[in-house]
Short mmCIF file of C-alpha atoms in Angstrom, two decimals:
data_model
loop_
_atom_site.label_atom_id
_atom_site.label_comp_id
_atom_site.label_asym_id
_atom_site.label_seq_id
_atom_site.Cartn_x
_atom_site.Cartn_y
_atom_site.Cartn_z
CA MET A 11 10.63 241.01 -110.91
CA LEU A 12 11.52 240.08 -107.72
CA ARG A 13 14.50 237.43 -107.82
CA VAL A 14 13.71 233.90 -105.63
CA LEU A 15 16.13 231.05 -105.06
CA LEU A 16 15.25 227.39 -104.25
CA VAL A 17 17.16 225.48 -101.60
CA ASP A 18 16.29 221.92 -101.05
CA ASP A 19 18.57 218.57 -101.46
CA GLU A 20 15.65 216.62 -102.98
CA ARG A 21 15.60 217.62 -106.88
CA LEU A 22 11.82 216.26 -107.05
CA ALA A 23 10.88 218.61 -104.08
CA ARG A 24 12.33 221.53 -106.06
CA HIS A 25 10.44 220.56 -109.39
CA TYR A 26 7.63 220.54 -107.33
CA VAL A 27 7.81 223.94 -105.59
CA CYS A 28 8.79 225.10 -109.62
CA SER A 29 5.69 223.62 -110.82
CA LEU A 30 3.13 225.20 -108.44
CA ILE A 31 2.39 228.71 -110.01
CA ASP A 32 3.33 230.44 -112.90
CA TRP A 33 6.12 232.69 -111.33
CA GLU A 34 6.76 235.28 -113.75
CA ARG A 35 3.03 235.85 -114.03
CA HIS A 36 3.01 236.89 -110.77
CA GLY A 37 6.13 239.04 -110.27
CA PHE A 38 8.71 236.38 -109.58
CA VAL A 39 11.35 234.81 -111.43
CA ILE A 40 13.44 231.66 -109.94
CA VAL A 41 17.11 232.47 -110.40
CA GLY A 42 18.60 229.49 -109.17
CA GLU A 43 18.64 226.28 -107.27
CA ALA A 44 21.02 224.98 -104.72
CA GLU A 45 20.91 221.24 -103.43
CA GLY A 46 22.18 222.63 -99.82
CA GLY A 47 23.36 225.32 -97.68
CA ILE A 48 26.97 225.73 -98.84
CA GLU A 49 26.00 225.52 -102.48
CA ALA A 50 23.12 228.11 -101.57
CA MET A 51 25.85 230.64 -100.35
CA ARG A 52 27.47 230.36 -103.49
CA ALA A 53 24.01 230.99 -105.29
CA ILE A 54 23.33 234.12 -103.31
CA ASP A 55 26.49 235.79 -104.30
CA ARG A 56 25.95 234.82 -107.98
CA ASN A 57 22.46 235.71 -108.45
CA ARG A 58 21.21 238.09 -105.57
CA PRO A 59 17.91 236.90 -104.91
CA HIS A 60 15.25 238.79 -102.90
CA ILE A 61 13.61 235.84 -101.45
CA ALA A 62 14.93 232.21 -100.66
CA VAL A 63 12.71 229.20 -100.51
CA ILE A 64 14.61 226.50 -97.97
CA ASP A 65 14.44 223.31 -97.00
CA MET A 66 14.94 222.47 -93.25
CA ASN A 67 16.29 218.80 -93.50
CA MET A 68 19.68 218.98 -95.52
CA PRO A 69 22.97 217.19 -95.17
CA VAL A 70 26.12 218.99 -94.07
CA MET A 71 24.75 222.71 -93.52
CA ASP A 72 20.71 222.31 -92.73
CA GLY A 73 18.09 225.25 -92.85
CA VAL A 74 18.58 226.46 -89.62
CA ALA A 75 22.33 226.94 -89.94
CA LEU A 76 21.35 228.66 -93.26
CA CYS A 77 19.05 230.99 -91.60
CA ARG A 78 21.09 231.85 -89.18
CA TYR A 79 24.03 232.75 -91.69
CA LEU A 80 21.40 234.70 -94.10
CA HIS A 81 20.07 236.75 -90.65
CA GLU A 82 23.76 237.51 -90.26
CA TYR A 83 25.18 238.38 -93.57
CA HIS A 84 22.22 238.88 -95.77
CA PRO A 85 19.37 240.70 -93.34
CA ASP A 86 17.24 242.04 -96.00
CA MET A 87 16.67 238.64 -97.73
CA LYS A 88 13.08 237.13 -97.32
CA VAL A 89 13.52 233.67 -96.63
CA ILE A 90 10.34 231.18 -96.71
CA VAL A 91 10.84 227.66 -94.59
CA LEU A 92 9.83 224.49 -95.82
CA SER A 93 9.54 221.43 -93.74
CA SER A 94 8.39 217.87 -93.82
CA TYR A 95 8.18 217.84 -90.13
CA ASP A 96 6.15 220.27 -87.58
CA LYS A 97 8.80 220.96 -85.11
CA TYR A 98 8.61 223.82 -82.72
CA GLU A 99 12.45 223.81 -82.11
CA TYR A 100 12.57 224.41 -86.17
CA VAL A 101 9.60 227.23 -85.98
CA ARG A 102 11.46 229.22 -83.28
CA GLU A 103 14.71 228.83 -84.54
CA THR A 104 14.14 230.15 -88.23
CA LEU A 105 11.43 232.97 -86.95
CA LYS A 106 13.87 234.02 -84.80
CA ASN A 107 16.33 234.35 -87.66
CA GLY A 108 14.10 236.43 -89.55
CA ALA A 109 12.19 234.04 -91.71
CA VAL A 110 8.73 235.22 -93.20
CA ASP A 111 7.12 232.06 -92.73
CA TYR A 112 7.26 228.40 -91.86
CA LEU A 113 5.05 225.98 -94.31
CA LEU A 114 4.69 222.33 -94.25
CA LYS A 115 5.44 220.60 -97.25
CA HIS A 116 2.69 218.04 -97.41
CA ARG A 117 0.45 221.24 -97.26
CA LEU A 118 1.98 223.10 -99.62
CA ASP A 119 -0.08 224.32 -102.67
CA GLU A 120 -0.75 227.15 -104.96
CA GLU A 121 -2.68 229.22 -102.64
CA SER A 122 -0.12 228.99 -99.55
CA LEU A 123 2.54 229.57 -101.34
CA LEU A 124 1.62 232.75 -103.36
CA GLN A 125 0.03 234.03 -99.70
CA VAL A 126 3.76 233.53 -98.21
CA LEU A 127 5.39 235.25 -101.54
CA GLU A 128 2.88 238.41 -101.31
CA LYS A 129 3.94 238.46 -97.51
CA ALA A 130 7.61 238.65 -98.70
CA ARG A 131 6.81 241.09 -101.48
CA SER A 132 5.01 243.39 -98.90
CA ASP A 133 7.81 243.21 -96.32
CA ILE A 134 10.40 243.96 -98.94
CA GLY A 135 8.40 247.10 -100.15
CA SER A 136 7.99 248.17 -96.68
CA ALA A 137 11.56 247.92 -95.86
CA ALA A 138 12.42 250.03 -98.87
CA ALA A 139 9.90 252.77 -97.92
CA ALA A 140 11.45 252.83 -94.66
CA ALA A 141 15.08 253.40 -95.66
CA GLY A 142 13.88 255.66 -98.50
CA ALA A 143 15.16 253.88 -101.05
CA GLY A 144 12.93 253.69 -104.28
CA PRO A 145 13.40 251.81 -107.48
CA ALA A 146 15.74 254.64 -108.88
CA SER A 147 18.08 254.44 -105.56
CA ASP A 148 21.73 253.83 -106.33
CA ALA A 149 21.58 249.77 -106.17
CA SER A 150 25.41 249.31 -105.73
CA GLU A 151 24.87 251.13 -102.40
CA ARG A 152 22.16 248.45 -101.38
CA GLU A 153 24.01 245.78 -102.50
CA PRO A 154 25.04 243.42 -99.81
CA ALA A 155 28.37 242.21 -99.56
CA PRO A 156 29.37 239.11 -100.60
CA SER A 157 29.46 236.09 -98.49
CA LEU A 158 32.87 234.94 -96.65
CA LEU A 159 32.85 232.15 -98.14
CA ALA A 160 33.06 233.84 -101.68
CA VAL A 161 35.79 236.20 -100.46
CA ALA A 162 37.93 232.97 -99.34
CA GLU A 163 37.41 231.58 -102.23
CA TRP A 164 38.45 234.54 -104.30
CA LEU A 165 41.42 234.71 -102.39
CA GLN A 166 42.10 231.08 -103.18
CA GLY A 167 41.97 231.32 -106.49
CA LEU A 168 38.17 230.34 -107.26
CA ASP A 169 36.54 232.69 -109.57
CA ALA A 170 33.22 231.74 -109.58
CA CYS A 171 32.00 234.75 -107.71
CA GLY A 172 35.24 236.52 -108.47
CA ASP A 173 33.74 239.93 -110.06
CA SER A 174 31.05 240.52 -107.20
CA VAL A 175 33.90 240.03 -104.61
CA ARG A 176 36.54 242.31 -106.74
CA GLY A 177 33.75 244.92 -107.31
CA TRP A 178 32.71 244.83 -103.69
CA LEU A 179 36.73 245.02 -102.86
CA GLU A 180 36.98 248.21 -105.00
CA ARG A 181 34.27 249.99 -103.51
CA ARG A 182 35.49 249.14 -100.28
CA TRP A 183 38.74 250.54 -100.96
CA SER A 184 37.54 253.63 -102.36
CA ARG A 185 34.92 254.65 -99.49
CA GLU A 186 37.83 253.76 -97.27
CA ARG A 187 40.44 256.13 -99.39
CA ALA A 188 43.01 253.53 -99.11
CA ARG A 189 46.57 253.99 -100.90
CA ASN A 190 47.81 251.02 -99.86
CA GLY A 191 46.41 247.37 -98.95
CA PHE A 192 47.75 244.10 -97.99
CA ALA A 193 47.04 240.85 -96.82
CA ALA A 194 48.19 238.63 -93.72
CA VAL A 195 47.35 235.29 -92.76
CA MET A 196 47.03 233.45 -89.24
CA GLN A 197 47.87 230.28 -88.55
CA ILE A 198 46.86 228.70 -84.99
CA ALA A 199 49.52 226.15 -83.52
CA ASN A 200 48.45 222.43 -83.81
CA PHE A 201 44.34 223.81 -84.43
CA ARG A 202 43.81 220.55 -86.50
CA LEU A 203 44.95 218.11 -83.71
CA LEU A 204 42.79 220.53 -80.89
CA THR A 205 39.76 220.41 -82.81
CA GLU A 206 39.50 217.64 -85.12
CA THR A 207 37.63 215.40 -82.13
CA LEU A 208 35.30 218.58 -81.70
CA PRO A 209 31.40 218.83 -82.73
CA ASP A 210 30.97 220.76 -85.78
CA GLY A 211 29.30 223.63 -83.66
CA GLU A 212 31.98 223.72 -81.13
CA ARG A 213 34.72 224.30 -83.94
CA THR A 214 32.66 226.84 -85.51
CA GLY A 215 32.26 228.52 -82.33
CA LEU A 216 35.70 228.55 -81.72
CA VAL A 217 36.70 230.00 -85.42
CA ARG A 218 33.97 232.70 -84.44
CA SER A 219 35.60 233.67 -81.46
CA ILE A 220 38.91 233.86 -83.17
CA VAL A 221 37.38 236.18 -85.63
CA ASP A 222 35.58 238.07 -83.03
CA LEU A 223 39.31 238.72 -80.97
CA CYS A 224 40.65 239.97 -84.47
CA GLU A 225 38.14 242.32 -85.04
CA GLN A 226 38.23 243.62 -81.15
CA SER A 227 42.38 243.87 -81.15
CA GLY A 228 43.23 244.12 -84.91
CA THR A 229 42.66 248.14 -84.97
CA GLY A 230 40.63 250.97 -83.44
CA ASP A 231 38.48 251.01 -86.70
CA PRO A 232 37.04 247.52 -87.53
CA SER A 233 36.09 248.86 -90.99
CA LEU A 234 39.87 248.93 -91.81
CA MET A 235 40.40 245.21 -91.56
CA ILE A 236 38.14 242.52 -93.10
CA PRO A 237 38.99 238.88 -91.26
CA VAL A 238 37.96 236.00 -93.18
CA PRO A 239 37.95 232.60 -92.19
CA LEU A 240 39.78 229.83 -94.40
CA ALA A 241 39.72 226.10 -93.93
CA ARG A 242 41.63 224.37 -91.03
CA GLY A 243 41.37 227.38 -88.98
CA ASP A 244 43.19 229.87 -90.41
CA ILE A 245 42.10 233.07 -90.93
CA ALA A 246 42.69 235.83 -93.83
CA LEU A 247 43.19 239.25 -92.75
CA LEU A 248 42.64 242.06 -95.30
CA PHE A 249 44.06 245.90 -94.57
CA TYR A 250 43.23 249.18 -95.88
CA CYS A 251 45.39 251.84 -95.19
CA ASP A 252 45.60 255.54 -96.09
CA GLY A 253 49.50 256.05 -95.77
CA SER A 254 51.94 255.83 -98.76
CA ASP A 255 54.90 254.93 -96.76
CA GLU A 256 55.36 251.18 -97.52
CA ARG A 257 57.92 250.64 -94.15
CA ALA A 258 54.95 252.49 -92.22
CA VAL A 259 52.34 250.16 -93.32
CA VAL A 260 54.18 247.19 -92.49
CA ARG A 261 55.10 248.44 -89.34
CA ASP A 262 51.76 249.31 -88.44
CA ALA A 263 50.49 245.63 -89.37
CA GLU A 264 53.43 243.92 -87.28
CA GLU A 265 51.56 246.33 -84.45
CA ARG A 266 48.31 245.20 -85.33
CA LEU A 267 48.93 241.76 -85.30
CA GLY A 268 51.18 241.76 -82.18
CA ARG A 269 47.83 242.78 -80.39
CA ILE A 270 45.72 239.80 -81.99
CA GLU A 271 48.11 237.54 -81.02
CA TYR A 272 48.52 238.72 -77.50
CA SER A 273 44.83 238.35 -77.15
CA ILE A 274 44.07 235.05 -78.89
CA ASP A 275 46.94 233.96 -76.21
CA LEU A 276 45.33 235.61 -73.42
CA TYR A 277 41.46 234.66 -74.12
CA LEU A 278 42.17 231.26 -75.77
CA GLY A 279 45.37 230.10 -74.62
CA MET A 280 46.25 229.47 -78.43
CA LYS A 281 49.55 230.32 -80.06
CA ALA A 282 49.05 232.19 -83.57
CA VAL A 283 51.62 233.05 -86.12
CA PHE A 284 51.35 235.21 -89.09
CA GLY A 285 52.50 235.65 -92.19
CA ILE A 286 52.46 239.05 -93.96
CA GLY A 287 52.15 239.78 -97.93
CA PRO A 288 53.51 242.87 -99.68
CA PRO A 289 51.65 246.22 -99.96
CA VAL A 290 49.66 246.48 -102.88
CA ARG A 291 48.44 249.91 -104.72
CA GLN A 292 44.68 248.35 -105.75
CA ALA A 293 42.18 246.38 -104.39
CA GLY A 294 42.66 243.24 -106.88
CA GLY A 295 46.07 243.13 -105.91
CA VAL A 296 45.49 241.81 -102.42
CA ARG A 297 44.84 238.24 -103.82
CA ASP A 298 48.77 238.42 -104.65
CA SER A 299 49.57 239.50 -101.62
CA PHE A 300 47.35 237.10 -99.55
CA ARG A 301 49.52 234.01 -101.60
CA LYS A 302 52.66 235.38 -100.51
CA ALA A 303 51.29 235.72 -97.02
CA ALA A 304 50.08 232.25 -96.96
CA GLY A 305 53.59 230.81 -97.95
CA ASN A 306 55.16 233.29 -95.17
CA ALA A 307 52.65 232.01 -92.74
CA GLU A 308 53.34 228.37 -93.63
CA GLU A 309 56.88 228.83 -93.10
CA ARG A 310 56.64 230.34 -90.05
CA MET A 311 54.50 227.53 -88.80
CA ARG A 312 57.24 225.10 -89.86
CA GLN A 313 59.96 226.92 -88.18
CA LEU A 314 57.85 226.83 -84.92
CA HIS A 315 57.57 222.84 -85.30
CA ALA A 316 61.67 222.92 -85.97
CA GLY A 317 62.32 224.62 -82.74
CA PRO A 318 65.53 226.45 -81.64
CA SER A 319 67.92 223.70 -83.69
CA GLY A 320 66.13 224.34 -86.86
CA ALA A 321 65.92 220.98 -87.96
CA GLY A 322 63.42 220.35 -90.80
CA ALA A 323 62.78 224.09 -91.27
CA ARG A 324 64.37 224.39 -94.97
CA THR A 325 62.54 225.35 -97.74
CA ASP A 326 64.35 223.75 -100.44
CA GLY A 327 62.45 220.45 -101.85
CA GLU A 328 59.14 220.47 -99.47
CA LYS A 329 56.96 217.75 -100.67
CA PRO A 330 53.51 216.64 -98.78
CA ALA A 331 53.94 213.91 -96.06
CA SER A 332 51.77 211.17 -94.76
CA LEU A 333 51.96 207.80 -93.03
CA THR A 334 53.48 204.78 -94.99
CA LEU A 335 51.71 201.55 -95.25
CA GLY A 336 55.11 200.44 -93.36
CA GLN A 337 54.96 203.08 -90.67
CA GLU A 338 51.31 202.43 -89.73
CA LYS A 339 51.57 198.60 -89.62
CA ALA A 340 54.66 198.96 -87.13
CA ILE A 341 52.66 200.97 -85.21
CA ARG A 342 49.65 198.83 -84.78
CA ASN A 343 51.58 195.86 -84.67
CA ALA A 344 53.67 197.25 -81.68
CA VAL A 345 50.25 198.16 -80.01
CA GLU A 346 48.98 194.93 -80.46
CA ALA A 347 52.27 193.58 -79.05
CA ARG A 348 51.39 196.01 -76.02
CA ASP A 349 55.40 197.04 -76.89
CA VAL A 350 55.89 200.39 -75.62
CA HIS A 351 59.61 200.43 -76.77
CA ALA A 352 58.75 199.24 -80.39
CA VAL A 353 55.87 201.93 -80.37
CA GLY A 354 58.53 204.43 -79.50
CA GLU A 355 61.20 203.23 -81.85
CA ALA A 356 58.31 203.58 -84.80
CA LEU A 357 57.33 206.83 -83.52
CA ASP A 358 61.01 208.13 -83.56
CA GLY A 359 61.22 206.95 -87.44
CA ILE A 360 58.44 208.53 -88.43
CA VAL A 361 59.53 211.97 -86.69
CA ARG A 362 63.02 211.77 -88.38
CA SER A 363 61.18 211.50 -91.68
CA LEU A 364 59.21 214.34 -91.20
CA ARG A 365 62.67 216.14 -90.39
CA GLU A 366 64.39 214.76 -93.42
CA GLY A 367 61.39 215.08 -95.91
CA PRO A 368 61.54 218.15 -95.48
CA ALA A 369 57.64 218.20 -94.92
CA SER A 370 55.25 220.95 -94.35
CA ALA A 371 53.49 222.35 -91.32
CA ARG A 372 50.43 221.16 -92.91
CA SER A 373 51.66 217.73 -93.64
CA ILE A 374 53.35 217.54 -90.20
CA GLN A 375 49.82 218.02 -88.62
CA GLY A 376 48.71 215.73 -91.01
CA VAL A 377 50.91 212.69 -89.98
CA LEU A 378 50.35 213.68 -86.04
CA SER A 379 46.43 213.36 -86.70
CA GLU A 380 46.72 209.93 -88.26
CA LEU A 381 48.85 208.90 -85.37
CA LEU A 382 46.31 209.89 -82.76
CA ALA A 383 43.58 208.42 -84.66
CA ILE A 384 45.25 205.23 -84.57
CA ALA A 385 45.55 205.40 -80.70
CA ASP A 386 42.01 206.60 -80.36
CA LYS A 387 40.76 203.56 -82.74
CA PHE A 388 42.82 201.01 -80.00
CA TRP A 389 41.32 203.17 -77.10
CA GLN A 390 37.87 202.85 -78.39
CA HIS A 391 38.24 198.87 -78.86
CA ARG A 392 40.13 198.25 -75.79
CA PRO A 393 38.64 195.12 -73.86
CA GLU A 394 36.16 195.87 -71.24
CA ARG A 395 38.23 194.37 -68.59
CA GLY A 396 41.08 196.95 -69.31
CA CYS A 397 41.24 199.78 -66.94
CA GLY A 398 42.24 203.15 -67.80
CA PRO A 399 41.15 206.86 -67.35
CA GLU A 400 37.54 208.10 -68.06
CA PRO A 401 37.08 208.61 -71.61
CA ASP A 402 36.97 212.73 -71.24
CA ASP A 403 40.58 212.28 -69.62
CA TRP A 404 41.88 210.36 -72.91
CA ALA A 405 39.86 212.80 -75.38
CA SER A 406 41.57 215.72 -73.84
CA ARG A 407 44.08 217.19 -76.00
CA GLY A 408 44.55 220.55 -74.25
CA GLU A 409 48.32 219.91 -73.71
CA LEU A 410 48.76 220.85 -77.34
CA THR A 411 48.13 224.19 -76.91
CA ARG A 412 51.61 224.61 -75.51
CA LEU A 413 53.49 221.95 -77.46
CA PHE A 414 54.84 223.50 -80.74
CA HIS A 415 58.45 221.71 -81.25
CA LEU A 416 58.58 218.37 -83.00
CA ASP A 417 60.34 217.31 -80.21
CA ASP A 418 57.73 218.01 -77.63
CA LEU A 419 55.05 216.55 -79.74
CA LEU A 420 57.08 213.20 -80.10
CA GLN A 421 57.22 212.91 -76.27
CA TRP A 422 53.78 213.92 -75.58
CA LEU A 423 52.81 211.26 -78.52
CA LYS A 424 55.18 208.91 -76.66
CA GLU A 425 53.54 209.39 -73.47
CA ARG A 426 49.94 208.86 -75.00
CA TYR A 427 50.90 205.61 -76.44
CA ARG A 428 52.27 204.72 -73.32
CA ARG A 429 49.08 205.03 -71.24
CA LEU A 430 47.36 203.20 -74.20
CA ILE A 431 49.47 200.37 -73.37
CA GLU A 432 48.90 200.56 -69.78
CA ARG A 433 45.45 200.11 -69.87
CA LEU A 434 45.26 197.17 -72.59
CA VAL A 435 45.18 193.94 -70.99
CA PRO A 436 48.32 192.28 -69.95
CA ASP A 437 49.59 189.05 -71.72
CA SER A 438 47.99 186.99 -69.00
CA ASP A 439 44.29 185.83 -68.76
CA ARG A 440 44.56 187.12 -64.96
CA PRO A 441 43.74 190.58 -64.58
CA ILE A 442 46.59 192.86 -62.60
CA HIS A 443 45.46 194.30 -59.55
CA SER A 444 48.54 195.62 -57.38
CA ALA A 445 50.24 198.86 -58.32
CA VAL A 446 53.73 197.01 -58.10
CA ILE A 447 53.06 194.58 -60.67
CA LYS A 448 51.34 197.23 -63.17
CA GLU A 449 54.45 199.23 -62.86
CA ALA A 450 56.97 196.41 -63.11
CA VAL A 451 55.25 195.06 -66.37
CA LEU A 452 54.94 198.76 -68.02
CA TYR A 453 58.79 199.18 -67.34
CA VAL A 454 59.60 195.80 -68.53
CA ARG A 455 57.70 196.62 -71.87
CA GLU A 456 59.31 200.03 -72.33
CA ASN A 457 63.17 198.55 -71.59
CA TYR A 458 63.20 194.98 -72.49
CA PRO A 459 65.58 195.46 -75.36
CA ASP A 460 68.18 196.68 -72.61
CA ASP A 461 70.00 195.03 -69.91
CA ILE A 462 67.37 194.59 -67.55
CA SER A 463 66.88 191.76 -64.80
CA LEU A 464 64.45 191.00 -61.97
CA GLU A 465 66.93 192.50 -59.62
CA LEU A 466 66.95 195.89 -61.58
CA THR A 467 63.38 196.28 -61.81
CA ALA A 468 62.81 195.66 -58.16
CA ARG A 469 65.24 198.22 -57.30
CA ARG A 470 63.52 200.31 -59.93
CA ILE A 471 60.00 200.12 -58.11
CA GLY A 472 61.41 199.88 -54.57
CA VAL A 473 60.68 196.21 -53.55
CA THR A 474 62.89 193.12 -53.05
CA PRO A 475 63.51 190.85 -55.63
CA ALA A 476 61.81 188.11 -53.91
CA TYR A 477 58.52 189.89 -53.34
CA LEU A 478 58.29 190.89 -56.46
CA SER A 479 59.31 187.51 -58.38
CA HIS A 480 56.72 186.07 -55.87
CA LEU A 481 53.54 188.65 -56.64
CA PHE A 482 54.53 188.58 -60.74
CA LYS A 483 54.17 184.95 -60.58
CA GLU A 484 51.01 185.29 -58.55
CA GLU A 485 49.32 187.90 -60.47
CA THR A 486 50.42 187.53 -63.98
CA GLY A 487 50.72 183.38 -64.18
CA THR A 488 54.04 183.51 -65.54
CA SER A 489 57.61 184.11 -64.24
CA PHE A 490 59.49 187.30 -64.74
CA THR A 491 61.96 185.73 -66.97
CA GLU A 492 59.47 184.13 -68.93
CA TYR A 493 57.66 187.16 -69.63
CA LEU A 494 61.00 188.82 -70.29
CA ASN A 495 61.77 186.51 -72.83
CA ARG A 496 58.33 186.12 -74.45
CA LEU A 497 58.85 190.08 -75.19
CA ARG A 498 62.32 189.69 -76.65
CA VAL A 499 60.65 186.66 -78.66
CA GLY A 500 57.91 188.53 -79.92
CA ARG A 501 60.41 191.34 -80.74
CA SER A 502 62.60 189.16 -82.83
CA LYS A 503 59.73 187.71 -84.73
CA ARG A 504 58.45 191.48 -86.05
CA LEU A 505 62.01 192.20 -87.01
CA ILE A 506 62.57 188.76 -89.12
CA GLU A 507 59.05 189.50 -90.38
CA ASP A 508 60.06 193.12 -91.48
CA GLY A 509 63.01 191.97 -93.61
CA GLU A 510 65.49 194.87 -92.57
CA SER A 511 67.41 193.07 -90.55
CA ARG A 512 69.74 189.96 -91.03
CA ILE A 513 68.79 187.22 -88.52
CA LYS A 514 72.49 187.40 -86.66
CA ASP A 515 71.77 190.80 -86.09
CA ILE A 516 68.41 190.80 -84.35
CA TYR A 517 69.15 189.08 -81.39
CA GLY A 518 70.61 192.44 -79.65
CA LYS A 519 67.92 194.55 -81.03
CA ALA A 520 65.52 192.18 -79.01
CA GLY A 521 67.48 192.26 -75.95
CA PHE A 522 69.63 189.15 -75.81
CA ALA A 523 73.03 188.90 -74.66
CA SER A 524 73.88 186.53 -77.53
CA TYR A 525 73.19 184.80 -80.52
CA ASN A 526 73.53 181.10 -78.95
CA TYR A 527 70.87 182.30 -76.07
CA PHE A 528 68.32 183.73 -78.76
CA PHE A 529 68.86 180.57 -80.72
CA LYS A 530 67.62 178.70 -77.79
CA VAL A 531 64.98 180.59 -76.35
CA PHE A 532 63.38 181.32 -79.66
CA LYS A 533 63.43 177.45 -80.63
CA GLN A 534 62.16 176.82 -76.91
CA TYR A 535 58.75 179.51 -77.76
CA GLU A 536 58.73 179.05 -81.57
CA GLY A 537 59.00 175.19 -81.79
CA VAL A 538 61.54 176.22 -84.91
CA THR A 539 64.85 178.12 -85.46
CA PRO A 540 64.55 181.61 -86.68
CA SER A 541 65.63 180.36 -90.12
CA VAL A 542 62.88 178.00 -90.36
CA TYR A 543 60.50 180.77 -89.21
CA LEU A 544 61.65 183.04 -91.57
CA LYS A 545 61.48 180.46 -94.58
CA ARG A 546 57.85 179.71 -93.54
CA ARG A 547 56.86 183.24 -93.47
CA LEU A 548 58.37 183.85 -96.90
CA GLU A 549 56.60 180.49 -98.12
CA GLN A 550 53.11 182.03 -96.65
CA ASN A 551 53.30 185.43 -98.14
CA GLY A 552 54.23 183.63 -101.42
#
């Protein structure tokens, strides 16, 4: 009996194919069904089918991608492709990747299905004859390797295909005459931030490039090291060694990983960190080695984020971190108010909480990703009359390949938000054209809580106070002092609404020189005193 796997995201379509023929009477048996490419990969590891009948149009991993995977990792499996569309691109890609035939669903009947199944049977028989493999040959020698996905899941404690993976590792261990084995885990600094905006194909291609560099740089004999892609760009490296000296094994590992690190830096411009697990004497023990290696890699990455000072690099009490609702609200309110200073304060507080957490390296990346997503959303919805760089320039995150410490990442984030606010429409119905006023507005927004003035700002940007005053009024429609006061009142209102400061303590944080002046200006712009404003806000919020 030849084993057949059906792969189609439509249950009715699978049922129709099942009902077309008496499978066992014709020498076939359906050993499994899958709703998509990822599920099919797992089913293949469990059931070892000879033939896969695959639908082209499936979510996440479509039939073309699955055919490529099977062509690379299960070249002996025969593939029959089904589709609702007669597209030349599909036909070309699937046949190029070894498909037996390409059938249209609306033309599929008993005769056409049997015809293509017999063709697959013939191809399987021809391949076995060419290899000199009869029915009595050693099946274990012909058994294909489990998918890398199955190996990754087994390493991480998922045992759906555990027996298959463990058996394969033991045979590999025996074949290499290994006396020691161990696992290492590689993490790429800022991988999530660098790749989360890339198309899936580009991200997958990058991971493939990293794996290729591991295979080429890790050792002179690729059979002694198996790279296994994990989630989020991490790579597990499974080593086999014929030496019995554990210290020599570790030393050899460090040399190999050093070559990999150098190659990834040289060819991809990325920073890799590694965690190494302890040597083990049995193939099954590699999973325990992997767990310790993963923890060591996480700790190395956290130390990289902490920088030379080591702040935030503690291992005790580590907990997951994400933006709180209050932190997200503070960032959004500051951007909506185009308040560069308030954005900087909010970012400082977020990074401080990550250090004090202490947060894991994975959590740090998650928080930074959330902050970038907020900025990107504002950028995508910026008014058309806002000016700024080309979208490709904004989308680029290439600088992150060389920024690892939290302090450096914080400064990069501040600059990104500053650029965002600089490109948003100013507090005026009139567009700003001159570089002088753009620079003046940005300087005021960054420094309004400090003791700044028209004279200081003019000196900062290299013009006379009289010229700046005239041009500022002409382009913004308001005087410099009024613009500055509006920023400070806006800051005062946000501080009042946050409820974390007493009203008599707010004036200094907003940049006013005295409480009396703050009281006067606030009432002038809002029509009520700060206390009345607070009372009304409390009543509105219930």
